[in-house]
PDB file of C-alpha atoms in Angstrom:
ATOM      1  CA  MET A   1      32.021   9.984  -3.434  1.00 85.00           C
ATOM      2  CA  LYS A   2      31.226  13.276  -2.955  1.00 96.00           C
ATOM      3  CA  VAL A   3      28.951  14.004   0.408  1.00 97.00           C
ATOM      4  CA  HIS A   4      27.990  17.126   2.140  1.00 98.00           C
ATOM      5  CA  PRO A   5      28.693  17.598   5.757  1.00 98.00           C
ATOM      6  CA  THR A   6      24.827  18.186   6.648  1.00 98.00           C
ATOM      7  CA  ALA A   7      23.783  15.162   4.352  1.00 98.00           C
ATOM      8  CA  ILE A   8      22.788  12.186   6.767  1.00 98.00           C
ATOM      9  CA  ILE A   9      23.029   8.829   5.246  1.00 98.00           C
ATOM     10  CA  GLU A  10      21.890   5.883   7.089  1.00 98.00           C
ATOM     11  CA  ASP A  11      24.094   2.920   8.405  1.00 98.00           C
ATOM     12  CA  GLY A  12      23.582   0.028   5.584  1.00 98.00           C
ATOM     13  CA  ALA A  13      23.216   2.715   2.390  1.00 98.00           C
ATOM     14  CA  GLU A  14      24.732   1.428  -0.462  1.00 98.00           C
ATOM     15  CA  ILE A  15      26.306   4.829  -2.204  1.00 98.00           C
ATOM     16  CA  GLY A  16      28.690   4.391  -5.493  1.00 98.00           C
ATOM     17  CA  ASP A  17      30.732   6.938  -7.013  1.00 98.00           C
ATOM     18  CA  ALA A  18      27.797   9.516  -6.267  1.00 98.00           C
ATOM     19  CA  GLU A  19      26.977  13.129  -5.189  1.00 98.00           C
ATOM     20  CA  ILE A  20      24.983  13.602  -2.159  1.00 98.00           C
ATOM     21  CA  GLY A  21      24.027  17.749  -2.182  1.00 98.00           C
ATOM     22  CA  PRO A  22      23.268  19.647   1.073  1.00 98.00           C
ATOM     23  CA  TYR A  23      20.293  18.645   3.685  1.00 98.00           C
ATOM     24  CA  CYS A  24      19.336  15.037   1.740  1.00 98.00           C
ATOM     25  CA  ARG A  25      18.416  12.179   3.503  1.00 98.00           C
ATOM     26  CA  VAL A  26      19.339   8.582   2.699  1.00 98.00           C
ATOM     27  CA  GLY A  27      17.767   6.165   4.011  1.00 98.00           C
ATOM     28  CA  PRO A  28      19.269   2.443   4.979  1.00 98.00           C
ATOM     29  CA  ASP A  29      17.611   0.140   2.576  1.00 98.00           C
ATOM     30  CA  VAL A  30      18.832   2.313  -0.446  1.00 98.00           C
ATOM     31  CA  ARG A  31      21.055   1.571  -2.998  1.00 98.00           C
ATOM     32  CA  ILE A  32      22.430   4.530  -5.209  1.00 98.00           C
ATOM     33  CA  HIS A  33      24.352   3.700  -8.203  1.00 98.00           C
ATOM     34  CA  ASP A  34      27.163   5.466  -9.938  1.00 98.00           C
ATOM     35  CA  GLY A  35      27.128   8.974 -11.613  1.00 98.00           C
ATOM     36  CA  VAL A  36      23.942   9.571  -9.518  1.00 98.00           C
ATOM     37  CA  VAL A  37      23.296  13.042  -7.869  1.00 98.00           C
ATOM     38  CA  LEU A  38      21.256  14.324  -5.422  1.00 98.00           C
ATOM     39  CA  LYS A  39      21.193  17.984  -5.903  1.00 98.00           C
ATOM     40  CA  SER A  40      19.749  19.099  -2.202  1.00 98.00           C
ATOM     41  CA  HIS A  41      17.062  18.245   0.471  1.00 98.00           C
ATOM     42  CA  VAL A  42      16.102  14.988  -1.129  1.00 99.00           C
ATOM     43  CA  VAL A  43      14.348  12.354   0.858  1.00 98.00           C
ATOM     44  CA  ILE A  44      15.249   8.968  -0.418  1.00 98.00           C
ATOM     45  CA  ASP A  45      13.799   5.897   2.088  1.00 98.00           C
ATOM     46  CA  GLY A  46      12.630   2.209   1.953  1.00 97.00           C
ATOM     47  CA  GLU A  47      13.705  -0.175  -0.559  1.00 98.00           C
ATOM     48  CA  THR A  48      14.961   2.040  -3.160  1.00 98.00           C
ATOM     49  CA  GLU A  49      17.291   1.443  -6.023  1.00 98.00           C
ATOM     50  CA  ILE A  50      18.338   4.983  -8.027  1.00 98.00           C
ATOM     51  CA  GLY A  51      20.102   4.250 -11.466  1.00 98.00           C
ATOM     52  CA  ALA A  52      23.616   5.285 -12.448  1.00 98.00           C
ATOM     53  CA  ARG A  53      23.712   9.062 -13.977  1.00 98.00           C
ATOM     54  CA  THR A  54      20.301   9.919 -12.711  1.00 99.00           C
ATOM     55  CA  GLN A  55      19.775  13.493 -11.637  1.00 99.00           C
ATOM     56  CA  VAL A  56      17.678  13.916  -8.422  1.00 99.00           C
ATOM     57  CA  TYR A  57      16.567  17.781  -8.201  1.00 99.00           C
ATOM     58  CA  SER A  58      15.485  19.303  -4.774  1.00 98.00           C
ATOM     59  CA  PHE A  59      12.345  18.330  -2.376  1.00 98.00           C
ATOM     60  CA  CYS A  60      11.912  15.118  -4.417  1.00 99.00           C
ATOM     61  CA  VAL A  61      10.589  12.223  -2.125  1.00 98.00           C
ATOM     62  CA  LEU A  62      11.475   8.977  -3.382  1.00 98.00           C
ATOM     63  CA  GLY A  63      10.642   5.018  -1.705  1.00 98.00           C
ATOM     64  CA  GLU A  64       8.422   6.001   1.020  1.00 97.00           C
ATOM     65  CA  PRO A  65       5.187   4.375   1.572  1.00 97.00           C
ATOM     66  CA  PRO A  66       2.276   4.376  -0.815  1.00 97.00           C
ATOM     67  CA  GLN A  67      -0.680   6.446  -0.490  1.00 96.00           C
ATOM     68  CA  HIS A  68      -2.723   3.196   0.031  1.00 92.00           C
ATOM     69  CA  LEU A  69      -5.150   2.988   3.483  1.00 90.00           C
ATOM     70  CA  GLY A  70      -4.359  -0.072   4.866  1.00 84.00           C
ATOM     71  CA  CYS A  71      -0.432  -0.731   3.309  1.00 87.00           C
ATOM     72  CA  ASN A  72       2.819   0.649   4.410  1.00 83.00           C
ATOM     73  CA  GLY A  73       4.829  -0.637   1.723  1.00 85.00           C
ATOM     74  CA  ASP A  74       6.712  -2.856   3.951  1.00 89.00           C
ATOM     75  CA  GLY A  75       8.932  -5.431   1.800  1.00 92.00           C
ATOM     76  CA  ALA A  76       8.023  -3.668  -1.302  1.00 97.00           C
ATOM     77  CA  ARG A  77      10.382  -1.508  -3.519  1.00 98.00           C
ATOM     78  CA  LEU A  78      11.154   1.185  -5.696  1.00 98.00           C
ATOM     79  CA  VAL A  79      13.652   0.447  -8.649  1.00 98.00           C
ATOM     80  CA  ILE A  80      14.615   4.081 -10.806  1.00 99.00           C
ATOM     81  CA  GLY A  81      16.642   3.112 -13.921  1.00 98.00           C
ATOM     82  CA  ALA A  82      19.858   4.988 -15.319  1.00 99.00           C
ATOM     83  CA  GLY A  83      19.998   8.463 -16.815  1.00 99.00           C
ATOM     84  CA  ASN A  84      16.728  10.115 -15.451  1.00 99.00           C
ATOM     85  CA  ILE A  85      15.918  13.582 -14.767  1.00 99.00           C
ATOM     86  CA  ILE A  86      13.969  13.895 -11.706  1.00 99.00           C
ATOM     87  CA  ARG A  87      13.084  17.891 -11.016  1.00 99.00           C
ATOM     88  CA  GLU A  88      11.980  19.800  -7.938  1.00 98.00           C
ATOM     89  CA  HIS A  89       8.934  18.036  -5.577  1.00 98.00           C
ATOM     90  CA  VAL A  90       8.517  14.718  -7.422  1.00 99.00           C
ATOM     91  CA  THR A  91       7.325  11.923  -5.797  1.00 99.00           C
ATOM     92  CA  MET A  92       7.529   8.079  -6.663  1.00 98.00           C
ATOM     93  CA  HIS A  93       6.170   5.827  -4.192  1.00 98.00           C
ATOM     94  CA  ARG A  94       7.368   2.061  -3.623  1.00 97.00           C
ATOM     95  CA  GLY A  95       4.716  -0.791  -4.097  1.00 97.00           C
ATOM     96  CA  THR A  96       2.120  -3.003  -2.436  1.00 96.00           C
ATOM     97  CA  ILE A  97       2.613  -6.497  -1.478  1.00 94.00           C
ATOM     98  CA  ALA A  98      -0.770  -6.699  -2.977  1.00 92.00           C
ATOM     99  CA  GLY A  99       0.278  -5.085  -6.268  1.00 94.00           C
ATOM    100  CA  GLY A 100       3.180  -6.790  -7.339  1.00 95.00           C
ATOM    101  CA  ALA A 101       5.418  -4.947  -4.304  1.00 96.00           C
ATOM    102  CA  LEU A 102       7.602  -3.019  -7.058  1.00 98.00           C
ATOM    103  CA  THR A 103       6.925   0.382  -8.795  1.00 98.00           C
ATOM    104  CA  ARG A 104       9.062   0.394 -11.207  1.00 98.00           C
ATOM    105  CA  VAL A 105      10.618   3.202 -13.834  1.00 99.00           C
ATOM    106  CA  GLY A 106      12.672   2.857 -16.612  1.00 98.00           C
ATOM    107  CA  ASP A 107      15.222   4.719 -18.440  1.00 99.00           C
ATOM    108  CA  GLY A 108      16.256   8.147 -19.839  1.00 98.00           C
ATOM    109  CA  GLY A 109      13.021   9.504 -18.074  1.00 99.00           C
ATOM    110  CA  PHE A 110      12.475  13.570 -17.562  1.00 99.00           C
ATOM    111  CA  PHE A 111       9.814  13.951 -14.647  1.00 99.00           C
ATOM    112  CA  MET A 112       9.196  17.217 -14.807  1.00 99.00           C
ATOM    113  CA  VAL A 113       8.122  19.782 -11.125  1.00 98.00           C
ATOM    114  CA  GLY A 114       5.744  18.400  -9.358  1.00 98.00           C
ATOM    115  CA  SER A 115       4.846  15.413 -10.890  1.00 99.00           C
ATOM    116  CA  HIS A 116       3.878  11.651  -9.038  1.00 98.00           C
ATOM    117  CA  ILE A 117       4.543   8.130  -9.950  1.00 98.00           C
ATOM    118  CA  ALA A 118       2.065   6.123  -7.289  1.00 98.00           C
ATOM    119  CA  HIS A 119       2.652   2.454  -6.218  1.00 98.00           C
ATOM    120  CA  ASP A 120       2.782  -0.367  -8.470  1.00 98.00           C
ATOM    121  CA  CYS A 121       3.243   1.851 -11.562  1.00 98.00           C
ATOM    122  CA  ARG A 122       4.804   0.379 -14.430  1.00 98.00           C
ATOM    123  CA  VAL A 123       6.719   3.429 -16.068  1.00 99.00           C
ATOM    124  CA  GLY A 124       8.594   2.954 -19.278  1.00 98.00           C
ATOM    125  CA  ASP A 125      12.055   4.201 -20.936  1.00 98.00           C
ATOM    126  CA  LYS A 126      12.205   8.153 -22.280  1.00 98.00           C
ATOM    127  CA  VAL A 127       8.809   8.568 -20.328  1.00 98.00           C
ATOM    128  CA  ILE A 128       8.295  12.710 -19.988  1.00 98.00           C
ATOM    129  CA  LEU A 129       5.677  13.735 -17.343  1.00 99.00           C
ATOM    130  CA  ALA A 130       5.263  17.672 -17.750  1.00 98.00           C
ATOM    131  CA  ASN A 131       4.578  19.911 -14.728  1.00 98.00           C
ATOM    132  CA  GLY A 132       1.906  18.171 -12.072  1.00 98.00           C
ATOM    133  CA  ALA A 133       1.351  14.764 -13.878  1.00 98.00           C
ATOM    134  CA  ALA A 134      -0.117  12.620 -11.599  1.00 98.00           C
ATOM    135  CA  VAL A 135      -0.121   8.879 -11.697  1.00 98.00           C
ATOM    136  CA  GLY A 136      -2.531   6.527 -10.036  1.00 98.00           C
ATOM    137  CA  GLY A 137      -1.978   3.231  -8.646  1.00 98.00           C
ATOM    138  CA  HIS A 138      -1.036  -0.017 -10.746  1.00 98.00           C
ATOM    139  CA  VAL A 139      -0.870   2.293 -13.906  1.00 98.00           C
ATOM    140  CA  HIS A 140       1.272   0.799 -17.191  1.00 98.00           C
ATOM    141  CA  ILE A 141       3.050   3.638 -19.123  1.00 99.00           C
ATOM    142  CA  GLY A 142       4.955   2.157 -22.463  1.00 98.00           C
ATOM    143  CA  ASP A 143       7.874   3.788 -23.785  1.00 98.00           C
ATOM    144  CA  GLN A 144       8.270   7.378 -24.872  1.00 98.00           C
ATOM    145  CA  ALA A 145       4.967   8.000 -24.001  1.00 98.00           C
ATOM    146  CA  PHE A 146       4.285  12.118 -23.134  1.00 98.00           C
ATOM    147  CA  LEU A 147       1.929  12.959 -19.980  1.00 98.00           C
ATOM    148  CA  GLY A 148       1.015  16.549 -20.532  1.00 98.00           C
ATOM    149  CA  GLY A 149       1.096  19.319 -17.697  1.00 98.00           C
ATOM    150  CA  MET A 150      -1.824  18.556 -14.613  1.00 98.00           C
ATOM    151  CA  CYS A 151      -3.494  15.607 -16.133  1.00 98.00           C
ATOM    152  CA  ALA A 152      -4.238  12.622 -13.937  1.00 98.00           C
ATOM    153  CA  ILE A 153      -4.525   8.932 -14.852  1.00 98.00           C
ATOM    154  CA  HIS A 154      -6.910   6.473 -12.802  1.00 98.00           C
ATOM    155  CA  GLN A 155      -5.006   3.678 -11.207  1.00 98.00           C
ATOM    156  CA  HIS A 156      -4.684   0.498 -13.495  1.00 98.00           C
ATOM    157  CA  CYS A 157      -4.884   2.685 -16.763  1.00 98.00           C
ATOM    158  CA  ARG A 158      -2.325   1.373 -19.565  1.00 98.00           C
ATOM    159  CA  ILE A 159      -0.873   3.997 -21.576  1.00 98.00           C
ATOM    160  CA  GLY A 160       0.351   3.179 -25.047  1.00 98.00           C
ATOM    161  CA  ASP A 161       4.152   3.348 -26.605  1.00 98.00           C
ATOM    162  CA  HIS A 162       4.705   6.786 -28.141  1.00 98.00           C
ATOM    163  CA  ALA A 163       1.028   8.421 -26.788  1.00 98.00           C
ATOM    164  CA  PHE A 164       0.654  11.558 -25.782  1.00 98.00           C
ATOM    165  CA  VAL A 165      -1.900  12.565 -23.115  1.00 98.00           C
ATOM    166  CA  GLY A 166      -3.028  16.425 -23.475  1.00 98.00           C
ATOM    167  CA  GLY A 167      -2.747  19.107 -20.266  1.00 98.00           C
ATOM    168  CA  CYS A 168      -5.137  18.676 -17.500  1.00 98.00           C
ATOM    169  CA  ALA A 169      -6.538  15.698 -19.222  1.00 98.00           C
ATOM    170  CA  ALA A 170      -8.891  13.090 -17.009  1.00 98.00           C
ATOM    171  CA  VAL A 171      -7.521   9.587 -18.444  1.00 98.00           C
ATOM    172  CA  THR A 172     -10.179   7.013 -17.152  1.00 98.00           C
ATOM    173  CA  SER A 173      -9.771   4.553 -19.668  1.00 97.00           C
ATOM    174  CA  ASP A 174      -6.437   3.140 -21.301  1.00 98.00           C
ATOM    175  CA  ILE A 175      -4.739   5.227 -24.369  1.00 98.00           C
ATOM    176  CA  ILE A 176      -3.962   2.942 -27.430  1.00 98.00           C
ATOM    177  CA  PRO A 177      -0.077   3.324 -28.232  1.00 98.00           C
ATOM    178  CA  PHE A 178       0.544   6.307 -30.991  1.00 98.00           C
ATOM    179  CA  ALA A 179      -2.410   8.244 -30.105  1.00 98.00           C
ATOM    180  CA  SER A 180      -3.339  11.472 -28.490  1.00 98.00           C
ATOM    181  CA  ALA A 181      -5.755  11.951 -25.968  1.00 98.00           C
ATOM    182  CA  VAL A 182      -7.287  14.797 -24.333  1.00 98.00           C
ATOM    183  CA  GLY A 183     -10.507  16.308 -22.335  1.00 97.00           C
ATOM    184  CA  ASN A 184     -11.665  15.482 -19.423  1.00 96.00           C
ATOM    185  CA  HIS A 185     -12.691  13.171 -19.263  1.00 95.00           C
ATOM    186  CA  ALA A 186      -9.802  12.643 -22.479  1.00 97.00           C
ATOM    187  CA  ARG A 187     -10.954  11.024 -25.519  1.00 96.00           C
ATOM    188  CA  LEU A 188      -8.854   9.964 -28.208  1.00 96.00           C
ATOM    189  CA  VAL A 189      -8.172  12.484 -31.195  1.00 96.00           C
ATOM    190  CA  GLY A 190      -5.838  10.491 -33.600  1.00 96.00           C
ATOM    191  CA  LEU A 191      -2.343   9.652 -33.542  1.00 97.00           C
ATOM    192  CA  ASN A 192       0.810  11.973 -32.037  1.00 98.00           C
ATOM    193  CA  VAL A 193       2.111  12.780 -35.160  1.00 96.00           C
ATOM    194  CA  VAL A 194       4.472  15.527 -33.615  1.00 96.00           C
ATOM    195  CA  GLY A 195       5.817  12.648 -31.647  1.00 97.00           C
ATOM    196  CA  LEU A 196       6.172  10.011 -34.175  1.00 97.00           C
ATOM    197  CA  LYS A 197       8.181  12.978 -36.529  1.00 97.00           C
ATOM    198  CA  ARG A 198      10.320  13.522 -33.874  1.00 96.00           C
ATOM    199  CA  ARG A 199      11.300  10.357 -33.315  1.00 96.00           C
ATOM    200  CA  GLY A 200      12.386   9.548 -36.729  1.00 97.00           C
ATOM    201  CA  PHE A 201       9.126   7.118 -37.982  1.00 98.00           C
ATOM    202  CA  SER A 202       9.195   7.554 -41.461  1.00 97.00           C
ATOM    203  CA  ARG A 203       6.192   8.761 -43.454  1.00 97.00           C
ATOM    204  CA  ALA A 204       5.127   5.559 -44.370  1.00 98.00           C
ATOM    205  CA  ALA A 205       5.252   3.959 -41.013  1.00 98.00           C
ATOM    206  CA  ILE A 206       2.946   7.386 -39.975  1.00 97.00           C
ATOM    207  CA  HIS A 207       0.746   6.333 -42.652  1.00 97.00           C
ATOM    208  CA  ASP A 208       0.197   2.493 -41.709  1.00 98.00           C
ATOM    209  CA  LEU A 209      -0.275   3.861 -37.921  1.00 97.00           C
ATOM    210  CA  ARG A 210      -2.860   6.162 -39.349  1.00 96.00           C
ATOM    211  CA  ALA A 211      -4.732   3.238 -41.432  1.00 96.00           C
ATOM    212  CA  ALA A 212      -4.824   0.922 -38.231  1.00 95.00           C
ATOM    213  CA  TYR A 213      -6.252   3.747 -35.767  1.00 95.00           C
TER     214      TYR A 213
END
């Protein structure tokens, strides 16, 4: 474990073979797995777990209480999977007791500058949030979904696997898997064909999905 002398690690934190950069703060109930890198000025608090090989860039705040009047996050957790890239100023909050007491983020995600995951969300694997994307509480995001810059996802919405949400879209209802949605308020505009091709879906599979859509 490599810890910069200016970092503060509270008693009780469990840290594997990780790298903790300058001026980071790690709370007493935090668990950090092997290969995690905290660049600098990162704050991790509450009952928060960071999966192996995840990179957390400067000024991120992970595991603070939810932005929910009347709930302080006591007894709730934030669990982040392995191999994620969490860029500058990203915030992810732990859950609420009423909402299941858990915010969970999958493996291999890419969370760009200033994006936000609120309380009690369930985020799948290989999800991408572009700069400034804001995800409200209790949202479920499927595997390999892409959320464009500055979009906003309303509480309790579901974003399906491989879906694409355009930049600045305001999503107030569920987005079906494989689809693209744009606008304010967001509307479906077809399949996420570019994303499907990038992920190796065959022409026949895309044709079948288009027919189902």
